[in-house]
Short mmCIF file of C-alpha atoms in Angstrom, two decimals:
data_model
loop_
_atom_site.label_atom_id
_atom_site.label_comp_id
_atom_site.label_asym_id
_atom_site.label_seq_id
_atom_site.Cartn_x
_atom_site.Cartn_y
_atom_site.Cartn_z
CA MET A 1 -17.72 11.94 14.31
CA TRP A 2 -15.19 14.85 13.16
CA TRP A 3 -17.48 14.63 9.51
CA LYS A 4 -20.55 15.47 11.10
CA ARG A 5 -18.90 18.17 13.12
CA SER A 6 -17.13 19.62 10.01
CA GLY A 7 -20.46 20.25 9.24
CA GLN A 8 -20.75 16.96 6.58
CA LYS A 9 -23.69 15.45 6.20
CA LYS A 10 -22.75 11.99 5.31
CA ARG A 11 -19.03 10.19 6.16
CA PRO A 12 -16.39 11.45 2.99
CA GLY A 13 -15.44 8.84 0.21
CA PRO A 14 -12.34 7.29 0.85
CA GLY A 15 -8.93 9.17 -0.81
CA CYS A 16 -8.40 5.87 -2.49
CA ALA A 17 -9.25 2.34 -2.99
CA VAL A 18 -6.39 0.19 -3.60
CA TRP A 19 -8.06 -3.00 -6.27
CA GLU A 20 -6.61 -6.35 -6.29
CA ILE A 21 -8.08 -6.97 -9.37
CA THR A 22 -6.77 -10.49 -10.05
CA LEU A 23 -4.19 -12.31 -7.83
CA ALA A 24 -3.15 -14.33 -11.28
CA CYS A 25 1.07 -13.33 -10.75
CA ASN A 26 3.64 -13.93 -13.10
CA LEU A 27 6.13 -13.77 -10.78
CA ASN A 28 6.38 -15.39 -7.16
CA CYS A 29 7.44 -12.68 -4.48
CA ILE A 30 9.03 -14.44 -1.25
CA HIS A 31 7.12 -11.51 0.35
CA CYS A 32 4.06 -11.08 -1.51
CA GLY A 33 1.35 -10.60 1.06
CA SER A 34 -1.70 -11.85 -0.93
CA ALA A 35 0.45 -14.75 -1.93
CA ALA A 36 -0.50 -14.74 -5.62
CA GLY A 37 -0.12 -16.42 -8.66
CA LYS A 38 -3.08 -18.20 -9.97
CA ALA A 39 -6.73 -16.33 -10.48
CA ARG A 40 -9.16 -16.94 -7.70
CA LYS A 41 -11.74 -19.02 -8.35
CA ASP A 42 -14.45 -16.44 -7.97
CA GLU A 43 -13.08 -13.53 -9.02
CA LEU A 44 -15.24 -10.63 -9.89
CA SER A 45 -16.63 -10.91 -13.87
CA THR A 46 -16.07 -7.76 -16.09
CA GLU A 47 -19.39 -6.97 -15.48
CA GLU A 48 -19.42 -6.68 -11.58
CA ALA A 49 -16.10 -5.06 -11.17
CA LEU A 50 -17.65 -2.45 -14.17
CA GLN A 51 -20.34 -1.90 -11.13
CA LEU A 52 -18.02 -1.90 -8.40
CA CYS A 53 -16.03 1.44 -10.32
CA GLU A 54 -19.74 2.53 -10.27
CA ASP A 55 -19.92 1.82 -6.97
CA LEU A 56 -16.85 3.31 -6.18
CA LYS A 57 -17.97 7.10 -7.34
CA LYS A 58 -21.48 7.12 -5.50
CA ILE A 59 -18.88 6.66 -2.30
CA GLU A 60 -17.02 9.71 -3.66
CA CYS A 61 -13.98 7.89 -4.04
CA ARG A 62 -11.40 10.36 -4.99
CA GLY A 63 -8.75 7.36 -6.80
CA VAL A 64 -8.17 3.89 -7.62
CA ALA A 65 -5.39 1.46 -7.38
CA LEU A 66 -5.12 -1.77 -9.46
CA MET A 67 -2.56 -4.44 -8.11
CA GLY A 68 -2.50 -7.69 -8.04
CA GLY A 69 -1.29 -10.22 -8.33
CA GLU A 70 0.00 -8.90 -11.74
CA PRO A 71 -3.29 -6.19 -13.14
CA LEU A 72 -1.91 -6.08 -16.35
CA LEU A 73 -2.81 -9.91 -16.63
CA ARG A 74 -6.24 -10.00 -16.07
CA PRO A 75 -7.77 -9.26 -19.56
CA ASP A 76 -9.82 -6.36 -19.11
CA TRP A 77 -7.72 -4.72 -17.37
CA ILE A 78 -7.92 -1.90 -19.87
CA THR A 79 -12.11 -1.98 -19.48
CA ILE A 80 -11.98 -1.12 -15.25
CA SER A 81 -8.85 0.95 -16.23
CA GLN A 82 -11.33 2.77 -18.89
CA ARG A 83 -14.27 3.19 -16.46
CA VAL A 84 -12.06 4.30 -14.03
CA HIS A 85 -10.79 7.10 -15.94
CA ASP A 86 -14.03 7.82 -17.71
CA LEU A 87 -15.82 8.28 -13.94
CA GLU A 88 -12.94 10.77 -13.26
CA MET A 89 -11.49 9.27 -10.12
CA GLU A 90 -7.30 9.15 -10.38
CA LEU A 91 -6.46 6.54 -11.84
CA SER A 92 -2.44 4.50 -10.68
CA ILE A 93 -1.57 1.13 -11.77
CA ILE A 94 0.87 -0.80 -10.19
CA THR A 95 2.89 -3.88 -11.80
CA ASN A 96 6.04 -5.95 -11.44
CA GLY A 97 7.13 -4.41 -14.60
CA TRP A 98 7.68 -7.63 -16.70
CA LEU A 99 5.30 -6.15 -19.68
CA GLY A 100 6.89 -3.07 -19.99
CA LYS A 101 8.54 -4.44 -22.68
CA ASN A 102 5.33 -5.33 -24.91
CA ASP A 103 3.96 -2.21 -26.89
CA GLY A 104 0.88 -2.85 -27.26
CA VAL A 105 0.52 -2.67 -23.39
CA THR A 106 2.27 0.53 -22.97
CA GLN A 107 0.47 2.56 -25.86
CA GLN A 108 -2.81 1.54 -23.72
CA ILE A 109 -0.96 2.64 -20.12
CA VAL A 110 0.03 5.98 -21.99
CA ALA A 111 -3.21 6.12 -24.11
CA LEU A 112 -5.04 6.13 -20.20
CA SER A 113 -3.04 9.02 -18.81
CA PRO A 114 -2.75 7.43 -15.36
CA GLU A 115 -2.51 9.81 -12.17
CA CYS A 116 0.64 7.47 -11.42
CA ILE A 117 2.33 3.80 -12.79
CA THR A 118 4.32 1.85 -10.06
CA VAL A 119 7.03 -0.38 -10.39
CA SER A 120 8.39 -3.02 -8.05
CA LEU A 121 11.80 -2.31 -7.19
CA ASP A 122 12.95 -5.02 -4.81
CA GLY A 123 16.90 -5.59 -5.32
CA GLY A 124 19.70 -3.51 -6.38
CA THR A 125 20.92 -5.94 -8.25
CA SER A 126 19.19 -8.74 -10.36
CA SER A 127 20.85 -12.30 -8.19
CA ILE A 128 18.71 -10.12 -5.13
CA HIS A 129 15.53 -9.44 -6.73
CA ASP A 130 15.11 -12.15 -9.22
CA MET A 131 15.33 -14.61 -6.13
CA ILE A 132 12.77 -12.56 -4.28
CA ARG A 133 10.67 -12.09 -6.96
CA GLY A 134 10.71 -16.31 -8.32
CA VAL A 135 11.40 -15.36 -11.78
CA HIS A 136 15.10 -14.90 -13.42
CA GLY A 137 14.90 -11.71 -15.76
CA SER A 138 12.37 -9.70 -13.43
CA PHE A 139 15.19 -7.34 -12.41
CA GLU A 140 15.40 -6.63 -15.85
CA ARG A 141 12.23 -5.93 -16.84
CA ALA A 142 11.36 -4.30 -14.15
CA THR A 143 14.29 -1.99 -14.47
CA TYR A 144 13.44 -1.52 -17.63
CA ALA A 145 9.85 -0.44 -16.74
CA ILE A 146 10.79 2.82 -14.80
CA ASP A 147 13.85 3.51 -17.68
CA MET A 148 10.62 3.77 -20.25
CA TYR A 149 7.71 4.69 -18.09
CA ALA A 150 9.81 7.63 -16.57
CA GLY A 151 11.28 8.39 -19.77
CA LEU A 152 8.13 8.69 -21.53
CA GLY A 153 7.00 11.38 -18.85
CA LEU A 154 4.38 9.28 -17.15
CA PRO A 155 4.32 10.23 -12.65
CA THR A 156 6.34 6.88 -11.98
CA THR A 157 7.03 5.54 -8.91
CA VAL A 158 8.90 2.86 -7.50
CA ILE A 159 7.78 0.23 -4.80
CA THR A 160 10.55 -1.06 -2.48
CA THR A 161 9.37 -3.81 -0.01
CA VAL A 162 12.06 -4.06 2.81
CA HIS A 163 12.89 -7.50 4.83
CA LYS A 164 15.90 -9.31 6.06
CA LEU A 165 16.72 -10.92 2.55
CA ASN A 166 16.78 -7.40 0.76
CA LEU A 167 17.87 -4.48 3.37
CA LYS A 168 21.23 -3.87 2.25
CA GLU A 169 20.17 -3.59 -1.18
CA LEU A 170 18.48 -0.70 -0.69
CA THR A 171 21.84 1.83 -0.84
CA LYS A 172 22.39 -0.51 -4.66
CA ILE A 173 18.45 0.65 -5.76
CA ARG A 174 18.89 4.35 -4.20
CA ASP A 175 21.92 4.41 -7.12
CA PHE A 176 20.09 3.29 -9.51
CA LEU A 177 17.21 5.96 -9.27
CA MET A 178 19.07 8.41 -8.56
CA GLY A 179 18.15 11.24 -11.06
CA LYS A 180 15.36 9.18 -12.82
CA GLY A 181 12.36 11.58 -11.88
CA VAL A 182 10.84 9.31 -10.07
CA ALA A 183 9.30 8.54 -6.37
CA TRP A 184 10.65 5.63 -4.49
CA GLN A 185 8.20 4.12 -1.49
CA ILE A 186 9.98 2.08 0.97
CA GLN A 187 7.31 -0.02 2.83
CA MET A 188 8.26 -3.05 5.58
CA ALA A 189 7.07 -6.25 4.82
CA THR A 190 4.90 -8.49 7.13
CA PRO A 191 4.61 -11.91 7.94
CA HIS A 192 0.93 -12.12 5.92
CA GLY A 193 0.88 -14.08 3.51
CA ARG A 194 3.77 -15.57 1.78
CA LEU A 195 6.20 -13.88 3.90
CA GLU A 196 7.86 -16.05 6.77
CA HIS A 197 8.60 -14.73 10.22
CA LYS A 198 12.05 -15.45 10.13
CA HIS A 199 12.57 -12.50 7.30
CA VAL A 200 10.76 -10.37 9.01
CA LEU A 201 13.15 -6.87 10.10
CA SER A 202 13.67 -6.87 13.52
CA GLN A 203 12.63 -3.41 15.49
CA ASP A 204 16.55 -2.65 15.06
CA GLU A 205 17.07 -3.30 11.20
CA PHE A 206 13.58 -1.05 10.72
CA TYR A 207 15.33 1.72 12.48
CA SER A 208 17.95 1.48 9.80
CA VAL A 209 15.20 1.64 7.11
CA ALA A 210 14.03 4.93 8.90
CA LEU A 211 18.05 6.20 9.08
CA PHE A 212 18.13 5.62 5.79
CA ILE A 213 14.86 7.13 4.76
CA ALA A 214 15.60 10.09 6.88
CA ALA A 215 19.46 10.74 4.86
CA THR A 216 18.08 9.86 1.84
CA ARG A 217 15.47 12.84 2.47
CA LYS A 218 18.03 15.14 4.01
CA LEU A 219 21.44 14.55 1.17
CA HIS A 220 19.61 13.60 -1.91
CA SER A 221 16.66 15.24 -2.30
CA LYS A 222 17.32 16.96 -5.60
CA GLU A 223 17.86 14.10 -7.35
CA LEU A 224 14.76 10.96 -6.19
CA MET A 225 12.19 12.47 -4.11
CA VAL A 226 11.48 9.05 -1.13
CA ALA A 227 9.16 8.88 1.67
CA GLY A 228 7.92 5.93 3.58
CA ALA A 229 4.72 3.67 3.69
CA HIS A 230 1.80 3.32 5.91
CA ASP A 231 4.33 1.03 7.99
CA MET A 232 7.34 3.96 8.41
CA GLY A 233 8.26 5.95 11.59
CA TYR A 234 6.13 8.65 12.93
CA TYR A 235 6.60 11.00 15.77
CA SER A 236 10.10 10.28 16.13
CA THR A 237 11.97 12.19 19.09
CA ILE A 238 15.19 12.58 16.58
CA LEU A 239 14.33 11.87 12.93
CA PRO A 240 11.86 14.19 11.08
CA ASP A 241 8.53 12.96 9.28
CA LEU A 242 9.02 10.03 6.79
CA GLN A 243 5.84 10.31 4.62
CA VAL A 244 4.23 12.62 2.92
CA ASN A 245 1.90 13.68 4.74
CA GLN A 246 1.74 13.52 8.84
CA TRP A 247 0.90 10.69 10.34
CA GLN A 248 -3.27 10.79 12.23
CA GLY A 249 -3.62 7.14 12.57
CA CYS A 250 -4.84 4.31 11.10
CA GLN A 251 -7.01 5.20 7.60
CA ALA A 252 -8.18 2.34 6.61
CA GLY A 253 -11.85 2.59 6.18
CA ILE A 254 -11.25 6.31 6.81
CA GLY A 255 -9.03 7.36 3.89
CA THR A 256 -8.41 4.22 2.18
CA LEU A 257 -9.76 1.14 1.23
CA GLY A 258 -8.83 -2.29 -0.47
CA ILE A 259 -10.69 -4.66 -2.63
CA GLN A 260 -9.70 -7.78 -2.83
CA SER A 261 -10.71 -9.62 -6.30
CA ASN A 262 -13.74 -11.80 -5.60
CA GLY A 263 -15.35 -8.54 -3.67
CA ASN A 264 -14.05 -8.82 -0.29
CA ILE A 265 -14.09 -5.17 1.02
CA LYS A 266 -10.55 -4.10 4.00
CA GLY A 267 -9.94 -1.37 5.23
CA CYS A 268 -6.55 -2.07 3.85
CA LEU A 269 -5.18 -4.78 2.17
CA ALA A 270 -2.28 -5.74 4.60
CA LEU A 271 -4.34 -6.16 6.96
CA PRO A 272 -5.44 -9.81 7.76
CA GLU A 273 -8.01 -11.85 6.28
CA GLN A 274 -10.40 -11.78 9.91
CA PHE A 275 -10.24 -7.39 8.99
CA ILE A 276 -12.77 -8.49 5.88
CA GLU A 277 -16.21 -5.73 6.70
CA GLY A 278 -18.29 -8.07 3.85
CA ASN A 279 -18.25 -8.76 0.46
CA MET A 280 -19.99 -6.62 -2.74
CA ARG A 281 -21.96 -9.36 -3.64
CA ASP A 282 -23.91 -9.82 -0.57
CA ARG A 283 -23.86 -6.16 0.52
CA SER A 284 -23.01 -2.99 -2.16
CA LEU A 285 -20.70 -0.76 -1.31
CA ARG A 286 -22.59 1.85 -0.25
CA GLU A 287 -23.98 0.13 2.83
CA ILE A 288 -20.23 -1.64 3.36
CA TRP A 289 -18.85 2.07 3.39
CA TYR A 290 -22.12 4.16 5.11
CA ASP A 291 -22.44 1.07 8.06
CA GLU A 292 -21.71 2.36 11.25
CA ASN A 293 -20.26 -0.79 12.11
CA SER A 294 -18.13 -1.10 9.47
CA PHE A 295 -14.39 -0.62 9.96
CA LYS A 296 -14.58 0.15 14.21
CA TYR A 297 -10.82 -0.43 14.75
CA ALA A 298 -10.00 2.49 12.74
CA ARG A 299 -13.31 4.64 13.02
CA TYR A 300 -13.98 4.85 16.44
CA VAL A 301 -10.41 4.81 18.24
CA LYS A 302 -10.74 5.95 21.93
CA MET A 303 -7.49 6.45 24.11
CA SER A 304 -8.33 3.24 26.13
CA ASP A 305 -8.03 0.84 23.75
CA MET A 306 -3.83 2.07 23.32
CA ARG A 307 -2.20 -0.87 25.12
CA ALA A 308 1.66 -1.39 25.58
CA HIS A 309 3.80 1.44 25.45
CA CYS A 310 0.90 2.99 23.07
CA ALA A 311 -1.00 3.81 26.36
CA GLN A 312 1.64 5.83 27.75
CA CYS A 313 3.19 7.82 24.94
CA GLU A 314 1.92 11.67 24.29
CA PHE A 315 1.07 11.63 20.82
CA LYS A 316 -1.77 8.12 21.60
CA LYS A 317 -4.04 10.30 20.43
CA GLN A 318 -2.90 11.93 17.45
CA CYS A 319 -1.16 8.32 16.57
CA LYS A 320 -4.20 6.10 17.74
CA GLY A 321 -1.34 3.23 18.05
CA GLY A 322 0.31 3.07 14.85
CA CYS A 323 0.03 0.28 11.54
CA SER A 324 -3.44 -1.10 11.97
CA ALA A 325 -1.16 -4.06 9.91
CA VAL A 326 1.83 -3.94 11.67
CA SER A 327 -0.06 -3.90 15.18
CA SER A 328 -1.94 -7.18 14.13
CA THR A 329 0.93 -9.06 12.25
CA MET A 330 4.02 -8.32 14.89
CA GLY A 331 2.41 -7.48 18.10
CA LYS A 332 -0.37 -8.61 20.33
CA GLY A 333 -3.31 -7.09 18.64
CA LEU A 334 -4.17 -3.40 17.79
CA HIS A 335 -3.30 0.12 19.43
CA GLN A 336 0.08 -1.43 20.06
CA ASP A 337 2.26 -1.18 17.29
CA PRO A 338 6.16 -1.92 18.29
CA TYR A 339 7.82 -1.34 15.46
CA CYS A 340 7.34 2.69 16.41
CA VAL A 341 10.32 4.30 16.18
CA ARG A 342 9.43 6.73 18.65
CA HIS A 343 9.14 3.75 20.78
CA ILE A 344 12.55 1.65 19.62
CA GLU A 345 14.22 5.30 20.59
CA GLN A 346 12.87 5.77 23.90
CA MET A 347 13.65 1.99 24.14
CA ILE A 348 17.95 2.30 23.50
CA LYS A 349 18.18 5.30 25.65
#
């Protein structure tokens, strides 16, 4: 194992745990992977959530990103956030921006001094964003929140989840974000949760998004920092890296951890339910994380696991078959990501 070969006595903790602290949400997004709306009946109590914070620290987790649903709807979100902060883990908050006009909430966020506050923006116009988000006025609330958080000097990131319904909105979103001092993460929606398969990007449309990211980085790097998410393009024969760091294979259960609001543990929240490794109420997080049988699909990848085009790729050792979430929802199984930009380029030669 790589961490033993490097002289470490135990597996390192995740760089970031993405924690869905509640499924409660005030919007009704078409592409929501969690199909959020109402809180789960068995969501972690405050006591359990605070214990989970301690457990994350014990496995040497470096950062925690709180999301939902809408995390700011959970009554004790500030208590959980404060515990993450007090334990000296980097705190991030991912929000839909609806509560940005609530001065009390804003003051609490500022006081926490988060590593990042992230707002979701899925359209460059109110008609598209509000249609995708399912609530009138959500575009105005989101754009207000972005301007306000950035204006207050908070490290602000915008996430755009792309599918057929907003593919043509990317230029308008870029125009709005230019010069605001924010970072922009673009990711592809997969048919997981509420998104219907008919709205998923085709491979050609996916490649057009990769081209858009590459062009924006080349032409507007001084005005806007943009990057692709974990499911966006690697090892292209034409394009530069679209991510902040070069892709080194799926990091689920290695560099990342996903936590559902009822204590279920996944390597990544974008993965379907069959990838749940356990629940903190049944097994401690420490036991799940250090279990040699956990997260096998990412931790113990062999070259013989590669399938389809990935089996013949010269970068299979580094890439390990691409994004597990895309492979499992859009392909015929793991380690054969059909939305690989290199694969798409080879198909159109």
